[in-house]
Short mmCIF file of C-alpha atoms in Angstrom, two decimals:
data_model
loop_
_atom_site.label_atom_id
_atom_site.label_comp_id
_atom_site.label_asym_id
_atom_site.label_seq_id
_atom_site.Cartn_x
_atom_site.Cartn_y
_atom_site.Cartn_z
CA MET A 1 -100.40 -76.64 111.94
CA GLU A 2 -102.75 -80.28 112.39
CA ILE A 3 -99.66 -81.81 110.20
CA LEU A 4 -97.19 -80.38 112.49
CA TRP A 5 -98.41 -82.07 115.53
CA VAL A 6 -99.26 -85.65 113.76
CA LEU A 7 -95.36 -85.26 112.90
CA VAL A 8 -94.66 -84.35 116.18
CA ALA A 9 -96.93 -87.03 117.65
CA LEU A 10 -95.13 -89.30 115.69
CA LEU A 11 -91.68 -88.57 116.76
CA MET A 12 -92.91 -89.18 120.52
CA ILE A 13 -93.90 -92.82 120.02
CA GLY A 14 -91.23 -93.41 118.48
CA PHE A 15 -88.62 -92.20 121.46
CA VAL A 16 -90.85 -94.08 123.65
CA LEU A 17 -91.02 -97.25 121.60
CA VAL A 18 -87.05 -97.26 120.15
CA PRO A 19 -85.71 -97.84 124.17
CA LEU A 20 -88.21 -100.99 124.52
CA MET A 21 -87.05 -103.00 121.31
CA ARG A 22 -84.25 -104.94 120.49
CA ARG A 23 -81.04 -103.83 119.07
CA ARG A 24 -79.59 -105.59 116.55
CA ARG A 25 -76.96 -104.92 113.29
CA GLY A 26 -77.57 -101.08 114.59
CA MET A 27 -80.74 -101.45 114.03
CA ILE A 28 -84.41 -101.97 116.76
CA GLU A 29 -85.86 -104.84 115.92
CA GLN A 30 -88.73 -105.79 117.96
CA VAL A 31 -88.67 -110.01 119.89
CA PRO A 32 -91.83 -110.78 121.79
CA PRO A 33 -92.00 -112.58 124.62
CA GLY A 34 -91.88 -116.48 124.61
CA HIS A 35 -89.97 -115.88 120.87
CA PRO A 36 -87.17 -118.22 121.03
CA ASP A 37 -84.25 -115.77 120.40
CA ALA A 38 -86.42 -113.85 123.36
CA ALA A 39 -83.79 -111.99 125.92
CA ASP A 40 -84.79 -114.19 129.28
CA PRO A 41 -83.12 -112.62 132.89
CA ALA A 42 -83.86 -115.56 134.17
CA ASN A 43 -80.89 -117.13 132.81
CA TYR A 44 -78.72 -114.74 134.46
CA GLY A 45 -79.76 -115.83 138.04
CA PHE A 46 -82.47 -112.56 137.83
CA ALA A 47 -84.78 -112.69 140.56
CA LEU A 48 -88.74 -112.73 139.27
CA GLN A 49 -89.98 -109.14 139.05
CA GLU A 50 -92.57 -109.56 141.59
CA GLU A 51 -89.55 -111.04 144.18
CA LEU A 52 -87.75 -107.54 143.73
CA ASP A 53 -88.20 -106.07 146.83
CA ILE A 54 -89.26 -102.40 146.89
CA ARG A 55 -88.18 -101.46 150.78
CA MET A 56 -84.56 -101.18 150.05
CA PRO A 57 -81.47 -100.52 147.36
CA GLY A 58 -79.79 -103.10 149.07
CA PRO A 59 -79.69 -105.92 151.43
CA ASP A 60 -79.78 -105.18 155.45
CA LYS A 61 -80.82 -108.55 156.95
CA ASP A 62 -80.96 -107.15 160.21
CA LEU A 63 -83.12 -104.03 159.66
CA LEU A 64 -85.58 -106.16 157.75
CA ASP A 65 -85.78 -108.82 160.74
CA VAL A 66 -86.72 -105.88 162.91
CA LEU A 67 -89.26 -104.30 160.74
CA ASP A 68 -91.31 -108.14 161.30
CA LEU A 69 -90.63 -108.96 164.05
CA VAL A 70 -91.82 -104.36 164.60
CA GLN A 71 -94.90 -104.48 162.47
CA ARG A 72 -95.97 -108.42 163.25
CA THR A 73 -95.84 -107.42 167.25
CA GLN A 74 -96.24 -103.61 167.35
CA ASP A 75 -93.57 -103.40 169.62
CA TYR A 76 -91.27 -100.46 168.62
CA ARG A 77 -87.92 -101.80 171.22
CA ALA A 78 -86.52 -104.03 168.60
CA ALA A 79 -86.20 -101.42 166.11
CA SER A 80 -84.64 -99.25 169.74
CA GLN A 81 -82.13 -101.78 170.07
CA LEU A 82 -80.83 -102.08 166.52
CA LEU A 83 -80.67 -97.84 166.25
CA ALA A 84 -79.25 -97.46 169.70
CA GLY A 85 -76.10 -100.79 168.10
CA THR A 86 -75.58 -98.95 164.79
CA GLU A 87 -72.72 -96.01 164.84
CA ALA A 88 -74.49 -92.74 164.46
CA GLU A 89 -72.60 -90.73 162.01
CA GLY A 90 -72.51 -94.00 159.10
CA GLU A 91 -74.99 -93.81 156.26
CA ARG A 92 -76.71 -97.19 157.51
CA ARG A 93 -78.42 -95.55 160.61
CA TRP A 94 -79.44 -92.88 158.33
CA GLN A 95 -81.19 -95.85 156.06
CA ARG A 96 -82.39 -97.72 159.22
CA VAL A 97 -84.09 -94.27 160.84
CA GLN A 98 -85.73 -93.38 157.11
CA ALA A 99 -86.88 -97.04 156.67
CA PHE A 100 -89.00 -97.45 160.25
CA ALA A 101 -90.35 -93.87 159.14
CA GLY A 102 -91.71 -95.07 155.92
CA ALA A 103 -92.63 -98.25 157.28
CA ALA A 104 -95.08 -96.40 160.23
CA ALA A 105 -95.79 -93.92 157.77
CA LEU A 106 -97.24 -96.97 154.94
CA GLU A 107 -98.82 -98.66 157.69
CA LEU A 108 -100.84 -95.03 158.85
CA GLN A 109 -101.51 -95.56 155.04
CA GLN A 110 -102.78 -98.68 154.39
CA ARG A 111 -104.44 -98.28 158.19
CA PRO A 112 -105.94 -94.37 159.01
CA GLY A 113 -107.50 -95.87 162.04
CA GLY A 114 -111.32 -95.52 163.01
CA VAL A 115 -113.98 -96.42 165.67
CA SER A 116 -113.02 -100.46 165.77
CA GLU A 117 -109.43 -100.05 164.76
CA SER A 118 -106.52 -98.33 166.16
CA PRO A 119 -104.47 -96.18 163.13
CA GLY A 120 -101.15 -98.38 161.65
CA GLY A 121 -97.60 -96.98 163.19
CA GLN A 122 -98.83 -96.89 166.49
CA TRP A 123 -95.79 -98.50 167.53
CA LEU A 124 -94.45 -95.12 166.39
CA ARG A 125 -96.81 -93.22 168.46
CA VAL A 126 -95.92 -95.51 171.68
CA TRP A 127 -92.34 -95.52 171.37
CA ARG A 128 -92.41 -91.46 171.95
CA SER A 129 -94.64 -91.84 174.45
CA GLU A 130 -92.56 -94.71 176.27
CA GLN A 131 -89.14 -93.61 175.88
CA PRO A 132 -89.30 -89.45 175.08
CA LYS A 133 -85.65 -89.32 175.50
CA ASP A 134 -84.97 -91.95 173.24
CA ALA A 135 -83.01 -90.19 170.49
CA GLY A 136 -83.58 -92.94 167.88
CA GLY A 137 -87.31 -93.28 168.47
CA ALA A 138 -86.76 -88.85 168.57
CA ALA A 139 -85.03 -88.97 164.91
CA VAL A 140 -87.81 -91.59 163.41
CA HIS A 141 -90.65 -89.23 164.30
CA ALA A 142 -88.68 -86.40 162.56
CA GLU A 143 -88.57 -88.25 159.52
CA PHE A 144 -91.61 -90.02 159.85
CA LEU A 145 -93.20 -86.07 160.03
CA VAL A 146 -91.23 -85.06 156.69
CA GLN A 147 -92.62 -88.28 154.94
CA GLN A 148 -96.43 -87.70 155.84
CA ALA A 149 -96.11 -84.15 154.24
CA TRP A 150 -94.78 -85.25 151.40
CA ARG A 151 -97.14 -87.92 151.22
CA THR A 152 -100.23 -86.22 152.39
CA ALA A 153 -100.52 -82.54 151.58
CA THR A 154 -99.53 -80.30 148.54
CA PRO A 155 -95.76 -78.36 149.30
CA GLY A 156 -97.79 -74.65 149.36
CA THR A 157 -100.84 -75.63 151.20
CA ASP A 158 -101.16 -74.65 155.16
CA GLU A 159 -101.29 -78.57 155.46
CA PHE A 160 -97.97 -78.84 154.20
CA ARG A 161 -96.63 -76.05 156.02
CA ILE A 162 -98.20 -76.70 159.41
CA ILE A 163 -96.69 -80.78 159.24
CA MET A 164 -93.23 -79.52 157.85
CA GLU A 165 -93.71 -77.39 161.23
CA GLU A 166 -94.01 -80.32 163.34
CA ALA A 167 -91.07 -81.64 161.49
CA ARG A 168 -89.15 -78.79 161.90
CA SER A 169 -89.47 -78.86 165.94
CA ALA A 170 -89.59 -82.45 166.47
CA CYS A 171 -85.90 -82.11 164.85
CA GLY A 172 -85.16 -79.77 166.90
CA GLU A 173 -85.47 -82.01 170.17
CA ALA A 174 -84.17 -84.82 168.03
CA ALA A 175 -80.53 -82.65 168.13
CA LEU A 176 -80.79 -81.90 171.39
CA LEU A 177 -81.06 -85.69 172.66
CA ALA A 178 -77.92 -86.55 170.76
CA PRO A 179 -75.46 -83.13 170.36
CA GLY A 180 -73.20 -85.39 167.76
CA ASP A 181 -75.66 -86.54 165.40
CA PRO A 182 -76.12 -85.69 162.15
CA ILE A 183 -79.05 -87.30 161.22
CA PRO A 184 -81.61 -85.00 162.79
CA TYR A 185 -79.80 -82.10 160.49
CA ILE A 186 -80.21 -84.62 157.70
CA ILE A 187 -83.71 -84.37 158.71
CA GLU A 188 -84.57 -81.17 158.49
CA LEU A 189 -82.25 -80.26 154.81
CA SER A 190 -85.86 -82.04 153.60
CA VAL A 191 -87.63 -79.62 155.86
CA ALA A 192 -85.27 -76.83 154.39
CA ARG A 193 -86.34 -77.53 150.97
CA GLY A 194 -90.50 -77.51 151.75
CA LEU A 195 -90.25 -74.23 153.99
CA ALA A 196 -88.56 -72.91 151.41
CA TYR A 197 -85.65 -72.01 154.31
CA PRO A 198 -83.51 -68.36 152.97
CA ARG A 199 -80.19 -69.72 151.55
CA PRO A 200 -78.20 -67.97 155.01
CA GLU A 201 -80.68 -70.53 156.80
CA PHE A 202 -80.16 -73.17 155.15
CA GLU A 203 -76.07 -73.18 154.57
CA GLN A 204 -76.32 -72.97 158.42
CA VAL A 205 -77.77 -76.27 158.95
CA TRP A 206 -75.43 -77.94 156.38
CA LEU A 207 -72.34 -76.39 158.74
CA LYS A 208 -74.02 -78.85 161.44
CA ILE A 209 -73.84 -81.36 159.01
CA LEU A 210 -70.62 -81.35 158.06
CA ASP A 211 -69.10 -80.35 161.32
CA ARG A 212 -70.38 -83.74 162.56
CA ALA A 213 -70.36 -85.93 158.78
CA PRO A 214 -68.70 -84.21 156.49
CA ALA A 215 -68.35 -87.32 153.96
CA HIS A 216 -71.99 -88.32 154.32
CA MET A 217 -73.23 -89.49 150.89
CA GLY A 218 -76.76 -89.46 152.11
CA ALA A 219 -77.16 -86.35 153.61
CA HIS A 220 -75.29 -84.72 150.05
CA LEU A 221 -78.16 -86.49 147.84
CA ALA A 222 -80.57 -84.69 150.64
CA ALA A 223 -79.21 -81.27 150.23
CA LEU A 224 -78.15 -82.03 146.34
CA HIS A 225 -82.38 -81.36 146.18
CA TYR A 226 -82.68 -77.81 147.43
CA TRP A 227 -80.39 -76.77 144.97
CA CYS A 228 -81.44 -78.21 141.92
CA GLU A 229 -83.67 -75.87 139.28
CA LYS A 230 -86.93 -77.84 140.55
CA TRP A 231 -86.88 -75.82 144.05
CA HIS A 232 -84.30 -73.50 145.50
CA GLY A 233 -81.46 -73.27 142.78
CA SER A 234 -80.32 -73.78 139.36
CA ARG A 235 -78.94 -76.22 137.33
CA GLN A 236 -75.52 -74.72 137.76
CA LEU A 237 -75.69 -74.39 141.53
CA ALA A 238 -76.40 -78.54 141.95
CA ASN A 239 -73.84 -79.43 139.49
CA GLU A 240 -71.77 -77.11 141.77
CA PHE A 241 -72.54 -78.17 144.45
CA ALA A 242 -72.05 -81.41 143.13
CA GLU A 243 -68.60 -81.27 141.55
CA ALA A 244 -67.36 -79.68 144.89
CA ALA A 245 -68.44 -83.22 146.78
CA ALA A 246 -66.68 -84.86 144.13
CA ALA A 247 -63.47 -82.42 144.61
CA ARG A 248 -62.87 -83.05 148.31
CA ALA A 249 -64.09 -86.66 148.72
CA PRO A 250 -62.01 -88.26 150.10
CA GLN A 251 -60.29 -92.13 149.22
CA GLY A 252 -63.18 -94.67 149.07
CA SER A 253 -66.12 -91.98 148.79
CA LEU A 254 -69.43 -92.45 146.70
CA LEU A 255 -69.11 -88.66 146.62
CA ALA A 256 -67.30 -89.13 143.68
CA ALA A 257 -70.33 -90.60 141.93
CA MET A 258 -72.23 -87.13 142.78
CA PRO A 259 -72.28 -85.36 139.79
CA LEU A 260 -74.25 -88.39 138.14
CA PHE A 261 -77.01 -87.46 140.96
CA ALA A 262 -77.04 -83.74 139.79
CA VAL A 263 -77.35 -84.97 136.00
CA PHE A 264 -80.39 -86.98 137.17
CA GLU A 265 -82.19 -84.80 138.73
CA HIS A 266 -81.68 -82.13 135.57
CA LEU A 267 -82.79 -84.31 132.75
CA PRO A 268 -85.20 -83.30 130.29
CA GLU A 269 -88.79 -84.04 130.35
CA VAL A 270 -88.54 -85.17 126.81
CA ASN A 271 -85.60 -85.84 125.09
CA LEU A 272 -85.09 -85.82 121.09
CA VAL A 273 -81.40 -86.10 121.13
CA SER A 274 -80.23 -89.57 120.72
CA GLY A 275 -77.02 -88.99 121.27
CA PHE A 276 -77.71 -86.91 124.87
CA TYR A 277 -76.48 -90.32 127.03
CA GLN A 278 -73.40 -90.63 125.11
CA SER A 279 -72.69 -86.77 125.17
CA GLU A 280 -69.71 -85.50 127.32
CA VAL A 281 -71.36 -84.38 130.34
CA VAL A 282 -72.50 -87.44 130.74
CA THR A 283 -69.98 -89.26 130.07
CA LYS A 284 -68.12 -87.99 132.47
CA ALA A 285 -70.77 -88.20 134.91
CA ILE A 286 -70.79 -92.40 134.45
CA HIS A 287 -66.77 -92.52 134.70
CA GLY A 288 -66.84 -90.51 137.88
CA ALA A 289 -69.90 -92.74 138.84
CA LEU A 290 -67.83 -95.82 138.23
CA PHE A 291 -64.53 -95.04 139.83
CA ALA A 292 -66.03 -94.06 143.17
CA VAL A 293 -67.98 -97.57 142.44
CA HIS A 294 -64.88 -99.38 141.84
CA ALA A 295 -62.66 -97.36 144.75
CA ALA A 296 -65.87 -98.10 147.65
CA ARG A 297 -65.90 -100.56 150.62
CA PRO A 298 -67.68 -103.37 149.64
CA ASP A 299 -69.63 -103.01 152.38
CA ASP A 300 -70.74 -99.40 151.89
CA PRO A 301 -74.55 -98.61 152.51
CA MET A 302 -75.10 -96.22 149.45
CA LEU A 303 -73.08 -98.35 147.50
CA ALA A 304 -76.16 -100.01 146.10
CA HIS A 305 -77.30 -96.93 145.60
CA VAL A 306 -75.17 -96.10 142.92
CA ARG A 307 -74.82 -98.82 140.92
CA HIS A 308 -78.76 -98.20 140.57
CA LEU A 309 -78.31 -94.62 139.18
CA LEU A 310 -75.95 -96.44 137.25
CA VAL A 311 -77.90 -99.74 135.82
CA PHE A 312 -80.23 -96.62 134.78
CA PHE A 313 -77.51 -94.17 132.67
CA LEU A 314 -75.75 -96.97 130.95
CA VAL A 315 -79.42 -98.72 129.91
CA ARG A 316 -80.13 -95.22 128.19
CA GLY A 317 -76.40 -95.08 127.16
CA GLU A 318 -76.30 -98.52 125.43
CA ARG A 319 -73.69 -99.68 127.20
CA TRP A 320 -74.65 -103.19 128.36
CA ALA A 321 -72.08 -105.06 129.71
CA GLU A 322 -70.99 -102.49 131.86
CA ALA A 323 -74.99 -101.80 132.72
CA MET A 324 -74.87 -105.78 133.01
CA ASP A 325 -72.23 -105.65 135.78
CA GLN A 326 -73.83 -103.40 137.89
CA LEU A 327 -77.25 -105.16 137.65
CA ILE A 328 -75.71 -108.31 139.04
CA HIS A 329 -74.79 -106.61 142.44
CA VAL A 330 -78.02 -104.79 143.27
CA ASP A 331 -80.41 -107.30 141.38
CA GLY A 332 -82.93 -108.03 144.15
CA HIS A 333 -83.90 -104.62 145.82
CA VAL A 334 -84.94 -102.10 144.15
CA GLY A 335 -85.54 -99.23 146.63
CA ALA A 336 -83.89 -96.68 145.13
CA LEU A 337 -83.34 -93.79 142.70
CA PRO A 338 -84.51 -93.83 139.91
CA TRP A 339 -87.25 -96.65 140.40
CA THR A 340 -88.53 -95.17 143.45
CA LEU A 341 -90.13 -92.25 141.33
CA SER A 342 -92.56 -94.48 139.42
CA ALA A 343 -95.82 -96.23 140.89
CA ASP A 344 -94.52 -99.43 140.07
CA PRO A 345 -90.55 -99.43 141.47
CA ALA A 346 -90.16 -103.08 140.47
CA ALA A 347 -92.02 -103.04 137.00
CA GLU A 348 -89.58 -99.81 136.29
CA PHE A 349 -86.71 -101.91 136.93
CA ALA A 350 -87.70 -104.99 135.23
CA VAL A 351 -88.27 -103.03 132.37
CA TYR A 352 -84.14 -101.70 132.36
CA ARG A 353 -83.48 -104.85 133.49
CA ALA A 354 -84.67 -106.64 130.37
CA LEU A 355 -83.04 -104.06 128.27
CA ALA A 356 -79.79 -104.47 129.43
CA VAL A 357 -79.76 -108.13 128.57
CA ALA A 358 -81.50 -107.71 125.40
CA GLY A 359 -78.66 -105.40 124.57
CA TYR A 360 -76.11 -107.59 125.89
CA GLU A 361 -77.03 -110.41 124.21
CA ALA A 362 -77.44 -108.66 120.81
CA ASN A 363 -73.83 -107.95 121.21
CA GLY A 364 -72.84 -111.67 121.77
CA GLY A 365 -73.40 -111.16 125.18
CA SER A 366 -74.86 -114.42 127.37
CA PRO A 367 -75.09 -115.98 131.04
CA ALA A 368 -71.67 -117.82 130.48
CA THR A 369 -69.68 -114.58 129.04
CA LEU A 370 -71.51 -112.57 132.28
CA PRO A 371 -68.38 -112.29 135.03
CA HIS A 372 -69.72 -112.65 138.41
#
């Protein structure tokens, strides 16, 4: 029995180390850092690991400028103005609501407050106090509560349920302030997952979103979690939801990439099948995502999300040139799946980027042959 466990351990070590080594002539060979043959991502103009922005999946200068101003001055008004000027039904407003809520939650985590110090994120409290009818502030507050529940409490506990119930009420208030806005209902999708809404109740929330923004990619990603096996659905239900979204995707929509996200949500904890990432299911999902990327508007705010997930699958599938093509579009920002699941998103992204560069060069690629 002990021999069996030793063999299993050796097998597991192999599966961890093999992807981190360089491919050459069909075999894997380690190339130590600093070696003349070692691939260097900097040769391709990629950002240094410490320069990678973990806050967002892609650039949004207006948001970053406002975030810097709000956090520096603790004055919410610039955030309120930015949201008021952002299209309600679009993806960008949803991303900005998440970013403001996340910034306030992170501030509170870093400065919980005390006798001589006010708590972090005080600007959000002032925003809600001074502008109770501001729909943007109401949405940010609801999302803040959702993020607080997931960050600070354990699902299933009384503490978690109390915060989520408060978030549910906040979603209702935000919806009343902006009847045509899908965002309060998108936020409630996370509440539905946390509080285990029955399916008929979940579907009522989902129908309200479809009435307001039927092709909203962010909403579909939020809903997908509910249907996943680890929450309140199954692999089959999640795949059916993703395939249906892809089938009804309008021209140029990134919804065609939904099956790839469903595959990612159901990846095995331990994969002992070497060809899994070249399998028919994964390959089909990758091709759907690549099609969506090629057909999407260059300024689609969700485009970076799809590209980041493609980097993960293309590297795992040893499709080095295609991975490099995605990297040149997203490098510099890593605030997206799958990197955000890591304790150090920048380091996780940097590992995959280095693997892509190494694989690309091992197959004859160079900075000169990479199209930009």
